[in-house]
Coordinates of C-alpha atoms in Angstrom, one line a residue:
Chain S
M1 CA 246.1 59.4 122.5
L2 CA 247.2 58.0 119.2
V3 CA 250.1 56.2 120.8
A4 CA 247.8 54.4 123.2
L5 CA 247.3 51.5 120.7
G6 CA 245.2 49.4 123.1
N7 CA 242.6 52.1 123.3
R8 CA 242.8 53.4 119.8
V9 CA 240.6 50.8 118.1
A10 CA 238.0 50.8 120.8
A11 CA 237.9 54.6 120.9
G12 CA 237.3 54.8 117.2
A13 CA 234.4 52.4 117.3
E14 CA 230.8 53.0 116.4
A15 CA 227.8 51.0 117.6
F16 CA 224.8 50.6 115.2
I17 CA 222.0 49.8 117.6
T18 CA 218.7 48.6 116.1
D19 CA 215.9 50.4 118.0
Q20 CA 212.9 48.1 117.3
Q21 CA 210.0 50.2 118.6
S22 CA 211.1 53.5 117.0
N23 CA 212.0 52.1 113.6
Q24 CA 215.5 53.5 113.8
V25 CA 219.2 52.6 114.0
A26 CA 221.0 54.7 116.6
V27 CA 224.7 55.3 115.8
I28 CA 226.5 55.7 119.1
D29 CA 230.1 56.1 120.2
P30 CA 230.0 53.2 122.7
D31 CA 232.8 54.6 124.8
T32 CA 231.3 58.1 125.4
G33 CA 227.7 57.4 124.8
K34 CA 227.5 60.2 122.3
R35 CA 224.7 59.9 119.7
L36 CA 226.5 60.3 116.4
A37 CA 223.5 59.8 114.1
T38 CA 220.0 58.4 113.9
I39 CA 218.9 56.5 110.8
D40 CA 215.3 55.7 110.0
V41 CA 214.9 52.0 109.2
P42 CA 211.4 50.4 108.5
G43 CA 209.9 47.1 109.8
H44 CA 210.9 47.2 113.5
P45 CA 214.6 46.6 112.9
A46 CA 216.1 43.8 115.1
G47 CA 218.9 41.8 113.5
I48 CA 222.1 43.4 112.2
A49 CA 225.3 42.2 110.4
M50 CA 228.3 44.5 109.8
S51 CA 230.4 43.9 106.8
K52 CA 234.0 43.0 107.6
D53 CA 235.3 46.4 106.2
G54 CA 232.6 48.2 108.3
T55 CA 231.2 50.1 105.3
R56 CA 227.8 48.4 105.2
A57 CA 225.3 47.3 107.8
Y58 CA 222.6 44.8 106.8
V59 CA 219.5 45.1 109.0
T60 CA 216.4 42.9 109.2
G61 CA 212.9 44.4 109.6
P62 CA 210.8 41.5 110.9
D63 CA 207.6 43.5 110.6
G64 CA 208.4 44.7 107.0
P65 CA 209.3 42.0 106.4
S66 CA 212.4 43.5 104.8
L67 CA 216.1 43.9 104.6
S68 CA 217.7 47.4 104.8
V69 CA 221.2 48.1 103.6
I70 CA 222.9 51.0 105.5
D71 CA 225.8 53.0 104.2
T72 CA 227.6 53.3 107.6
V73 CA 229.8 56.2 106.6
G74 CA 227.1 58.2 104.9
R75 CA 224.6 57.3 107.7
R76 CA 221.8 56.5 105.3
V77 CA 219.7 53.6 104.1
L78 CA 220.8 52.7 100.6
R79 CA 218.0 50.3 99.9
T80 CA 215.1 48.5 101.6
T81 CA 214.0 45.2 100.0
P82 CA 210.9 43.3 100.9
L83 CA 211.5 39.7 102.0
P84 CA 209.2 36.8 102.7
G85 CA 208.5 35.3 106.1
G86 CA 209.9 36.8 109.4
P87 CA 213.5 37.9 108.8
L88 CA 215.4 38.1 112.1
G89 CA 218.9 36.6 112.4
I90 CA 221.4 37.9 109.9
A91 CA 225.0 37.3 109.0
V92 CA 227.3 38.5 106.1
A93 CA 230.0 36.3 104.6
P94 CA 233.5 37.4 105.5
D95 CA 234.2 38.2 101.8
G96 CA 231.1 40.3 101.7
G97 CA 229.7 38.3 98.8
T98 CA 226.5 36.9 100.5
V99 CA 224.1 38.0 103.1
Y100 CA 222.3 35.3 105.0
V101 CA 218.9 35.9 106.6
A102 CA 217.0 33.5 108.9
D103 CA 213.2 33.2 108.4
W104 CA 212.0 32.8 112.0
Y105 CA 208.5 31.7 110.8
G106 CA 209.8 29.1 108.5
S107 CA 212.7 26.6 108.1
D108 CA 214.9 28.3 105.6
V109 CA 217.9 30.6 105.5
L110 CA 217.7 33.0 102.6
A111 CA 220.9 33.7 100.7
L112 CA 220.8 37.3 99.4
D113 CA 222.8 39.4 97.0
P114 CA 224.3 42.2 99.2
P115 CA 224.1 45.1 96.7
T116 CA 220.5 44.4 95.5
G117 CA 219.0 42.3 98.4
A118 CA 217.8 39.9 95.6
L119 CA 217.1 36.3 96.7
R120 CA 219.7 34.0 95.2
Y121 CA 218.7 30.7 96.8
R122 CA 217.1 29.2 99.9
I123 CA 218.9 26.8 102.3
R124 CA 216.9 24.3 104.3
A125 CA 218.0 24.7 107.9
G126 CA 215.5 23.5 110.5
Q127 CA 212.4 24.9 112.3
S128 CA 212.4 28.6 113.2
P129 CA 216.1 29.5 112.4
S130 CA 217.2 32.2 114.7
G131 CA 220.9 33.2 115.2
L132 CA 223.4 32.8 112.3
A133 CA 227.2 32.8 112.3
L134 CA 229.9 32.0 109.8
T135 CA 233.3 30.6 110.3
P136 CA 236.2 33.1 109.6
D137 CA 236.9 31.3 106.3
G138 CA 233.2 31.7 105.3
K139 CA 232.9 27.9 104.5
L140 CA 230.6 27.0 107.3
L141 CA 227.2 28.6 108.2
V142 CA 226.0 27.8 111.7
V143 CA 222.3 28.1 112.3
A144 CA 220.4 28.0 115.6
A145 CA 217.2 26.0 114.7
R146 CA 215.1 27.2 117.6
L147 CA 212.1 24.9 117.5
D148 CA 214.3 21.8 116.6
D149 CA 216.5 22.4 119.7
S150 CA 219.4 22.0 117.3
V151 CA 222.3 23.7 115.8
V152 CA 222.7 23.1 112.1
L153 CA 226.0 23.2 110.2
I154 CA 225.7 24.2 106.6
A155 CA 228.4 24.0 103.9
A156 CA 228.1 27.5 102.5
A157 CA 229.4 26.6 99.0
R158 CA 227.0 23.6 98.7
H159 CA 224.0 25.4 100.3
T160 CA 223.2 22.2 102.2
A161 CA 223.2 21.0 105.8
V162 CA 226.1 18.7 106.7
A163 CA 225.3 18.1 110.3
T164 CA 222.4 18.6 112.8
I165 CA 223.5 18.7 116.5
K166 CA 221.1 18.5 119.3
V167 CA 221.6 21.1 122.0
G168 CA 219.5 22.6 124.8
A169 CA 216.0 23.9 124.4
H170 CA 215.3 26.8 121.9
P171 CA 218.8 28.0 120.9
F172 CA 218.7 31.6 119.8
G173 CA 222.0 33.5 119.4
V174 CA 225.1 31.6 118.0
T175 CA 228.7 32.8 118.0
I176 CA 231.9 31.3 116.5
D177 CA 235.4 31.7 117.9
A178 CA 238.1 33.5 116.0
A179 CA 239.8 30.2 115.1
G180 CA 236.6 28.8 113.7
R181 CA 237.0 25.9 116.1
R182 CA 234.0 26.1 118.3
A183 CA 230.4 27.5 118.1
Y184 CA 228.5 28.7 121.2
A185 CA 224.7 28.7 121.2
A186 CA 222.5 30.3 123.9
C187 CA 219.7 28.0 124.7
V188 CA 216.8 30.2 125.9
E189 CA 214.6 27.6 127.5
S190 CA 217.2 25.4 129.2
D191 CA 219.3 28.2 130.6
D192 CA 222.6 27.0 129.2
V193 CA 225.1 27.6 126.5
A194 CA 225.8 24.8 124.1
V195 CA 229.5 24.4 123.1
I196 CA 230.0 22.7 119.7
D197 CA 233.2 21.4 118.2
L198 CA 232.8 22.4 114.5
A199 CA 235.4 19.9 113.1
E200 CA 234.1 17.0 115.0
R201 CA 230.5 18.2 114.6
R202 CA 229.6 17.3 118.2
L203 CA 228.3 18.9 121.4
V204 CA 231.3 19.3 123.7
A205 CA 229.4 20.7 126.8
R206 CA 226.4 22.6 128.1
V207 CA 227.4 25.5 130.4
K208 CA 224.8 26.4 132.9
V209 CA 224.1 30.1 132.9
G210 CA 221.3 32.5 134.0
R211 CA 217.6 32.7 133.1
R212 CA 216.8 32.8 129.4
P213 CA 220.2 33.3 127.8
Y214 CA 220.0 35.0 124.4
V215 CA 223.4 36.0 122.9
V216 CA 227.0 34.9 123.3
A217 CA 230.1 37.1 122.9
L218 CA 233.6 35.8 122.9
T219 CA 237.0 37.3 124.1
P220 CA 240.2 35.2 123.9
A221 CA 239.8 33.8 127.5
L222 CA 236.2 34.3 128.4
G223 CA 232.8 33.8 126.9
F224 CA 229.8 35.9 127.9
V225 CA 226.1 35.4 127.6
T226 CA 223.2 37.9 128.1
N227 CA 220.6 36.4 130.5
E228 CA 217.5 38.1 129.2
L229 CA 215.2 37.3 132.1
A230 CA 217.7 37.8 134.8
G231 CA 219.0 41.2 133.7
T232 CA 222.6 39.9 133.9
V233 CA 225.6 38.8 131.9
T234 CA 227.3 35.5 132.8
P235 CA 231.0 35.2 132.0
F236 CA 232.4 31.7 131.5
D237 CA 235.9 30.4 131.2
L238 CA 236.5 29.1 127.7
A239 CA 239.2 26.7 128.8
T240 CA 237.4 25.0 131.6
L241 CA 233.8 25.9 130.4
T242 CA 232.8 26.9 134.0
P243 CA 230.6 29.9 134.6
L244 CA 231.7 32.9 136.8
P245 CA 229.4 35.0 138.9
P246 CA 226.9 37.0 136.8
I247 CA 227.3 40.8 136.3
R248 CA 224.2 42.9 136.7
V249 CA 223.3 45.0 133.6
G250 CA 219.9 46.5 132.6
E251 CA 216.6 44.7 132.2
N252 CA 216.2 42.3 129.2
P253 CA 219.8 42.4 127.9
E254 CA 220.0 41.0 124.4
G255 CA 222.6 42.0 121.7
M256 CA 226.2 42.0 122.9
Q257 CA 229.6 42.4 121.3
P258 CA 233.2 43.0 122.5
S259 CA 235.4 45.8 121.3
R260 CA 238.0 44.8 118.8
D261 CA 240.7 44.9 121.4
F262 CA 238.5 42.8 123.8
A263 CA 238.8 45.4 126.6
R264 CA 235.1 46.3 126.6
L265 CA 231.9 44.5 126.2
Y266 CA 228.8 46.4 124.9
V267 CA 225.3 45.1 125.9
A268 CA 222.0 46.4 124.6
N269 CA 219.3 46.4 127.3
W270 CA 215.9 46.2 125.6
M271 CA 213.7 47.1 128.5
D272 CA 215.8 49.9 129.9
D273 CA 216.6 51.5 126.5
T274 CA 220.3 51.5 127.4
L275 CA 223.7 50.3 126.3
S276 CA 225.9 48.8 129.2
V277 CA 229.6 49.0 128.9
L278 CA 231.5 46.3 130.8
D279 CA 235.2 46.2 131.5
V280 CA 236.4 42.7 130.5
A281 CA 239.5 42.8 132.8
T282 CA 237.6 43.5 136.0
L283 CA 234.2 42.1 134.9
R284 CA 232.6 45.3 136.2
P285 CA 230.1 47.7 134.6
L286 CA 231.7 51.0 133.5
H287 CA 228.9 53.0 132.0
T288 CA 225.2 52.9 131.1
F289 CA 224.3 55.1 128.1
P290 CA 220.9 55.9 126.5
A291 CA 220.5 53.7 123.4
G292 CA 217.0 54.6 121.9
D293 CA 213.6 52.8 122.1
S294 CA 213.9 49.1 122.7
P295 CA 217.4 48.3 121.5
R296 CA 218.0 44.7 120.3
A297 CA 221.2 44.9 118.4
F298 CA 220.9 41.2 117.5
G299 CA 224.1 40.4 115.6
S300 CA 227.3 42.2 114.8
F301 CA 226.7 45.9 115.4
L302 CA 230.2 47.4 115.8
R303 CA 232.4 49.0 113.2
Chain J
M1 CA 220.0 53.5 93.9
P2 CA 218.3 56.9 93.8
P3 CA 216.6 57.9 97.1
I4 CA 213.2 58.0 95.5
R5 CA 213.2 54.3 95.0
T6 CA 213.9 53.6 98.6
A7 CA 211.1 55.9 99.6
A8 CA 208.7 54.1 97.3
V9 CA 209.6 50.7 98.7
A10 CA 209.1 52.1 102.3
A11 CA 205.7 53.5 101.3
L12 CA 204.7 50.2 99.8
L13 CA 205.7 48.4 103.0
M14 CA 203.8 50.8 105.2
A15 CA 200.7 50.6 103.0
S16 CA 200.4 46.8 103.2
P17 CA 198.8 45.7 106.4
A18 CA 198.9 42.1 105.3
L19 CA 202.7 42.2 105.6
A20 CA 202.5 43.6 109.1
H21 CA 203.7 40.8 111.3
G22 CA 206.8 39.7 113.0
P23 CA 208.6 38.5 116.1
T24 CA 208.6 41.8 117.9
R25 CA 208.7 41.9 121.7
Q26 CA 206.4 44.4 123.3
K27 CA 206.7 46.4 126.5
A28 CA 204.1 48.0 128.8
E29 CA 204.5 50.0 132.0
E30 CA 201.9 51.4 134.5
T31 CA 202.5 53.4 137.7
V32 CA 200.5 54.6 140.6
T33 CA 201.2 57.1 143.4
I34 CA 200.1 55.8 146.8
A35 CA 199.6 57.9 150.0
A36 CA 201.7 55.6 152.2
P37 CA 205.5 55.0 152.6
P38 CA 207.1 52.3 150.6
D39 CA 207.5 49.8 153.5
K40 CA 203.7 49.9 154.1
V41 CA 202.9 49.4 150.4
W42 CA 205.5 46.6 150.1
A43 CA 204.0 44.9 153.2
V44 CA 200.7 44.5 151.2
I45 CA 202.3 43.1 148.0
A46 CA 205.4 41.3 149.4
N47 CA 204.0 37.8 149.5
F48 CA 204.3 36.5 145.9
H49 CA 201.7 33.9 146.7
D50 CA 199.0 36.4 147.8
M51 CA 197.6 38.6 145.1
G52 CA 194.7 39.5 147.3
W53 CA 195.5 43.2 146.6
D54 CA 194.7 42.8 142.9
P55 CA 191.0 43.2 142.2
L56 CA 191.3 41.2 138.9
V57 CA 192.5 38.1 140.8
A58 CA 189.9 36.0 142.5
A59 CA 192.4 33.6 144.3
T60 CA 196.1 32.8 144.4
T61 CA 197.5 29.3 145.1
G62 CA 201.1 28.4 145.6
D63 CA 203.6 27.0 148.0
G64 CA 203.8 30.2 150.0
A65 CA 207.6 30.6 149.8
N66 CA 209.1 33.7 148.2
T67 CA 211.9 31.6 146.7
L68 CA 213.1 31.8 143.1
Q69 CA 211.3 29.6 140.5
S70 CA 208.4 29.1 142.9
F71 CA 205.1 28.9 141.0
R72 CA 201.8 30.5 141.9
T73 CA 198.5 30.1 140.1
L74 CA 196.2 33.2 139.7
K75 CA 192.5 32.5 139.3
L76 CA 191.1 35.5 137.4
K77 CA 187.7 37.0 138.2
A78 CA 187.2 37.3 134.5
G79 CA 187.7 33.6 134.1
G80 CA 190.8 31.4 133.5
E81 CA 194.1 30.9 135.2
L82 CA 197.7 32.2 134.9
S83 CA 200.6 30.3 136.4
D84 CA 203.7 32.4 136.7
D85 CA 206.9 31.9 138.7
L86 CA 209.2 34.1 140.8
E87 CA 212.3 35.2 138.9
E88 CA 213.8 37.8 141.3
Y89 CA 212.9 38.8 144.8
D90 CA 214.6 41.7 146.6
A91 CA 212.8 42.7 149.8
A92 CA 215.5 45.3 150.6
H93 CA 214.7 47.2 147.4
F94 CA 210.9 46.4 147.5
T95 CA 210.8 44.6 144.2
Y96 CA 210.1 41.3 142.6
A97 CA 210.0 39.9 139.1
T98 CA 207.8 37.2 137.5
F99 CA 207.7 35.1 134.4
L100 CA 204.7 33.4 132.7
P101 CA 206.2 30.6 130.6
H102 CA 203.0 29.0 129.3
N103 CA 199.5 30.3 129.2
D104 CA 196.2 30.1 127.4
P105 CA 196.2 33.1 125.1
K106 CA 192.4 33.3 125.4
V107 CA 192.9 34.2 129.1
L108 CA 195.6 36.8 128.3
P109 CA 196.5 37.3 124.7
V110 CA 200.3 37.1 125.2
T111 CA 203.2 34.7 125.3
N112 CA 206.3 34.7 127.5
L113 CA 205.1 37.6 129.8
S114 CA 207.7 38.8 132.3
T115 CA 207.0 41.5 134.8
H116 CA 208.8 43.7 137.4
L117 CA 206.8 45.1 140.3
S118 CA 208.6 47.7 142.5
V119 CA 207.9 50.3 145.1
A120 CA 209.9 53.5 145.3
P121 CA 209.7 56.5 147.7
A122 CA 207.9 59.7 146.5
D123 CA 207.6 63.2 147.9
G124 CA 205.6 63.8 151.0
G125 CA 206.0 60.3 152.4
K126 CA 204.2 58.7 149.5
S127 CA 205.2 55.8 147.2
V128 CA 205.3 55.2 143.5
V129 CA 204.5 51.7 142.4
T130 CA 205.8 50.7 139.0
W131 CA 204.7 47.5 137.2
R132 CA 206.6 46.8 134.0
A133 CA 206.0 44.0 131.5
A134 CA 207.8 42.4 128.5
F135 CA 205.9 40.0 126.3
Y136 CA 205.1 38.7 122.8
R137 CA 201.7 38.7 121.3
G138 CA 199.2 35.8 121.8
D139 CA 200.0 34.2 118.4
P140 CA 203.7 34.6 117.9
K141 CA 203.6 33.2 114.3
G142 CA 202.9 35.2 111.2
D143 CA 199.6 36.9 110.3
P144 CA 197.8 36.6 113.7
A145 CA 194.1 37.2 114.1
P146 CA 193.1 40.7 115.3
D147 CA 192.5 39.5 118.9
M148 CA 196.0 37.8 119.0
N149 CA 198.2 40.6 117.4
D150 CA 200.7 43.0 118.9
A151 CA 198.0 45.7 119.5
A152 CA 195.7 43.3 121.3
A153 CA 198.5 42.1 123.5
V154 CA 199.7 45.6 124.4
K155 CA 196.1 46.7 125.2
A156 CA 195.4 43.6 127.4
V157 CA 198.7 43.9 129.4
H158 CA 198.1 47.6 130.0
A159 CA 194.6 46.8 131.3
F160 CA 196.0 44.0 133.5
L161 CA 198.7 46.2 135.1
R162 CA 196.4 49.2 135.5
G163 CA 193.6 47.2 137.1
G164 CA 196.0 45.8 139.6
L165 CA 197.7 49.1 140.5
D166 CA 194.3 50.9 140.9
G167 CA 193.1 48.1 143.2
L168 CA 196.3 48.4 145.2
A169 CA 195.9 52.2 145.5
A170 CA 192.3 51.8 146.6
K171 CA 193.6 49.9 149.7
F172 CA 195.3 53.1 150.9
P173 CA 192.8 55.9 151.7
G174 CA 193.8 59.3 150.2
S175 CA 195.7 57.8 147.2

């Protein structure tokens, strides 16, 4: 079906799912559920960031504590580097030049050299930094400072915070839209999604969602959030910022990402050990596939 | 990077217990088969505010309503209290879910414990009761004491679930 352009990108996709309890990354075809490979990764892998060209996946091992670099084509770990603290959230710069890792136990984001994992510098971010995201131009690093109930904006080139924006309680996952205009942070303890205008550096709205929201995914018209305690995904309209009825997925859904053509949404269900596939057009579940032991997939996991 | 170097680093990490800590959520599951149909078993556990079926619980107090975000307080026979709330309630499918937002880790060495309790039919008119839990250890920060680490949390939750289910089964002769 090479002519079916809309499906082609999605059909060629691979999901790299961090299976925290089995110390593995499962490589899965997210549209058929077929297990393509299993890669051993130490440290109870949780966070993942895919390079823009899809050739490298950077994975945090909070119990290492460590960073593992995966050759996604060769299906192997190139290098595992010990890190300080509790590395969890992770993002890679759009140009591939820097990997950012949040130290959940501390207040810093570590800027690492991607090929070697060497620590280049630390960025002061706020208490218990969790989710990380970069604007498409790589200039702004957005950090969910969980214990500060804040989202911190960091000028990547200057390694310093330029704004701290109060949001709901305990923000965890943070996602930026394709235009680099807005950031969305899932606030676990206040059951809402904070919407932030990045140019104006202000909170635009708090969208009420389900119980203990973790991760936000964005398509052109709709945002989605995994409600970890409710076992659901809540869609919300990005223009009106109003929530739609929740969609039932598995128990303890966490990591979530749309296909490149935005037709599908892939959700890792931690308790059920599954990957849910949702149809974005109809907002209905299409498939539930096995995904390994305790999948978290916290970050960008598709190539 | 030659593969031998990666293996060496992995071995180093495995061999260093002082480094073994991290924000890793744990899960536990216990089941019991009961010699009674699901509706009879559900009738015993259906009231969120009555944990009289659980031998580890001395008393339950709450508002009596099986409505979401309703809180109950469990007074434990071993000492201490746990206050959890109702997160999901589905009488048609014989299941409810709970969440323990704050607790004294000395009473139960966990944080953010959520559970699902459900009854399903089994062969011969019997039931299988499943109690699943998701939780973090008692000290979620780095380098926890041995009684507050992941292993202690997993052990305590398994014992908590097992004790409850065994007590429930004991209420049905022949289970």
